[in-house]
Tab-separated table of C-alpha atoms in Angstrom:
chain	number	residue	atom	x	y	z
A	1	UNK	CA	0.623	-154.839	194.531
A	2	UNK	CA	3.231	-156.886	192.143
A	3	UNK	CA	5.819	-159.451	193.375
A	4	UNK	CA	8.996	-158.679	193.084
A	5	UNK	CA	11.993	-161.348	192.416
A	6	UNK	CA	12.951	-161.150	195.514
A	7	UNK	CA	9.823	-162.421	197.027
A	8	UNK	CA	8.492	-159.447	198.575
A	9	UNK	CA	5.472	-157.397	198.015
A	10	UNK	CA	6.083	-153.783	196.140
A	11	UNK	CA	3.492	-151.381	197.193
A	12	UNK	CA	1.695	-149.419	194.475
A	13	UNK	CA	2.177	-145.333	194.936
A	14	UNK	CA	-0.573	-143.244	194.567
A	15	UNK	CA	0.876	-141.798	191.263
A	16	UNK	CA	1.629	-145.166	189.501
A	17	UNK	CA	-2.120	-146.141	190.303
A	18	UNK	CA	-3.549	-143.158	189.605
A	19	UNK	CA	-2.110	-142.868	186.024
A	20	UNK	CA	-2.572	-146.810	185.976
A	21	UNK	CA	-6.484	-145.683	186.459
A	22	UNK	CA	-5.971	-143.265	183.668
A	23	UNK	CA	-5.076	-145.753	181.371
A	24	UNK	CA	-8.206	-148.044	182.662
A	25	UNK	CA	-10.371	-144.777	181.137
A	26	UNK	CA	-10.871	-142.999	184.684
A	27	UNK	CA	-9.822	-140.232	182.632
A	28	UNK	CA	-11.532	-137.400	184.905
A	29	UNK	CA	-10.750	-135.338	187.500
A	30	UNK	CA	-13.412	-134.820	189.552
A	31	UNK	CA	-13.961	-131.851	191.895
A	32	UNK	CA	-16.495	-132.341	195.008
A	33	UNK	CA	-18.360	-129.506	195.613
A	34	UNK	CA	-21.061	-129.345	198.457
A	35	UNK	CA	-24.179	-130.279	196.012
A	36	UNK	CA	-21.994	-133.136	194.401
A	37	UNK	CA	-19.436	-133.354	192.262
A	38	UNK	CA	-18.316	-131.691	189.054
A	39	UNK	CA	-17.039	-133.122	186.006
A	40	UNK	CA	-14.149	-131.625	183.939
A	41	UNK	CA	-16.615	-130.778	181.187
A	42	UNK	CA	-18.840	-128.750	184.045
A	43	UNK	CA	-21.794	-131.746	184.482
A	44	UNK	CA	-22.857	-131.872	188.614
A	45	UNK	CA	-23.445	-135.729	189.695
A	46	UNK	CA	-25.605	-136.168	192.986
A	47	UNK	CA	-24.339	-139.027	194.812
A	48	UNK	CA	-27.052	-141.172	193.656
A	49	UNK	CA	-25.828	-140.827	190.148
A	50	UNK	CA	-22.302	-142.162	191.168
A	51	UNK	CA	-21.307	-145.390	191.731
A	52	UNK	CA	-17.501	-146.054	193.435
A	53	UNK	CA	-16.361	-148.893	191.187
A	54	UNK	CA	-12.997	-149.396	193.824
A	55	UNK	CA	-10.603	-147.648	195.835
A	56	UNK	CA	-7.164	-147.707	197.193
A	57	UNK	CA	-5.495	-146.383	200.524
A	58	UNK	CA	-1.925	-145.347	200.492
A	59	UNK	CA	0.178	-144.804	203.583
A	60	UNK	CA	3.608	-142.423	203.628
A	61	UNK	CA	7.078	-144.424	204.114
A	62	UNK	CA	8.479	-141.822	206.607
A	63	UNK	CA	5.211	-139.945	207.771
A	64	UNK	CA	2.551	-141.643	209.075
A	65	UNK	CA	-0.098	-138.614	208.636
A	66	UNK	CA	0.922	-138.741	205.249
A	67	UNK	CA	-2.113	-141.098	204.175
A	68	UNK	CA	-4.344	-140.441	201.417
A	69	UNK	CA	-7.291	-142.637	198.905
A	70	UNK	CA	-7.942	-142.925	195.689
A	71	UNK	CA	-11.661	-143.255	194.657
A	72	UNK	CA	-12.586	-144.365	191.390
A	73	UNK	CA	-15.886	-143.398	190.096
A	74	UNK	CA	-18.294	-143.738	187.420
A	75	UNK	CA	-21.366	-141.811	186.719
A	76	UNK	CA	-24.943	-142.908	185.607
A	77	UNK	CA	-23.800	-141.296	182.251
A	78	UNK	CA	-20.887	-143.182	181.725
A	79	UNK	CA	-18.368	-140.660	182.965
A	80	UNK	CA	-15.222	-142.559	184.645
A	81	UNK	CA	-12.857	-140.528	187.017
A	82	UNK	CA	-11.105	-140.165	190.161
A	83	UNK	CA	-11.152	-138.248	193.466
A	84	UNK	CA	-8.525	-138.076	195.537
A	85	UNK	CA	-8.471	-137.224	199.451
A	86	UNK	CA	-6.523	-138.165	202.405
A	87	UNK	CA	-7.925	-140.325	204.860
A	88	UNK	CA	-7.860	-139.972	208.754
A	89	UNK	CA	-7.611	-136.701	210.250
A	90	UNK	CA	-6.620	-135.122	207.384
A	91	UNK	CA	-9.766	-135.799	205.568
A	92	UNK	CA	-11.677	-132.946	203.357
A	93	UNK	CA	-15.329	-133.100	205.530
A	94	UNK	CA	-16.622	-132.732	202.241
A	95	UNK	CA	-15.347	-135.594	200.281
A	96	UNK	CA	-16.074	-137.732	203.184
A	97	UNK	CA	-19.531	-136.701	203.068
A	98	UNK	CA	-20.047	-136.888	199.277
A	99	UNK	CA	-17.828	-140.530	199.492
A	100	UNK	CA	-20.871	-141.563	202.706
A	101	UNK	CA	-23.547	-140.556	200.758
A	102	UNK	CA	-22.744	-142.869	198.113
A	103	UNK	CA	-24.745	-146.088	198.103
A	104	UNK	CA	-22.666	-148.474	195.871
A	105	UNK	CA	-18.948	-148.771	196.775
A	106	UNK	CA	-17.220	-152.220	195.371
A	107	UNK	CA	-13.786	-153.191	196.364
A	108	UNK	CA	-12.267	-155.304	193.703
């Protein structure tokens, strides 16, 4: 969140933090797949290769279903990237299981 001159609290979007994350070198996309996920470059992670370094939860102005997260992740290679999924009903069962199965998520 920043502070804005008028004392109140601007809420990050989901696309100014995602390509904010970018720019921190979460550079890939990853896709989660039911055996793990998959880099850009084709490498499959298990979720005890993955660690989820932080995460943010963004909720719609005008439509309260309209919620997603952003994960950030890094491998036990070194790969940085990001998975993104809505949260709440809308959730992919998948993601949420993949994002369970992980043992190490830090909130900064």
């Amino acid at each position: 969140m920043e502070k804005n001159n008028d004392s109140t609290l601007k809420m990050t979007t989901l696309s100014e933090q995602t390509n904010e994350s970018t720019k921190l070198g979460y550079t890939d996309d990853f896709e989660v797949k039911d055996y793990g996920i998959v880099s850009q470059n084709g490498k499959v992670f298990t979720s005890d290769q993955v660690k989820i370094v932080n995460f943010y939860r963004f909720e719609g102005y005008s439509d309260p279903e309209d919620n997603s997260i952003l994960y950030l992740l890094e491998t036990t290679d070194g790969t940085k990237g990001k998975i993104i999924d809505a949260y709440g009903a809308g959730a992919d069962s998948t993601i949420t299981k993949f994002i369970s199965d992980v043992e190490s998520i830090k909130k900064k």
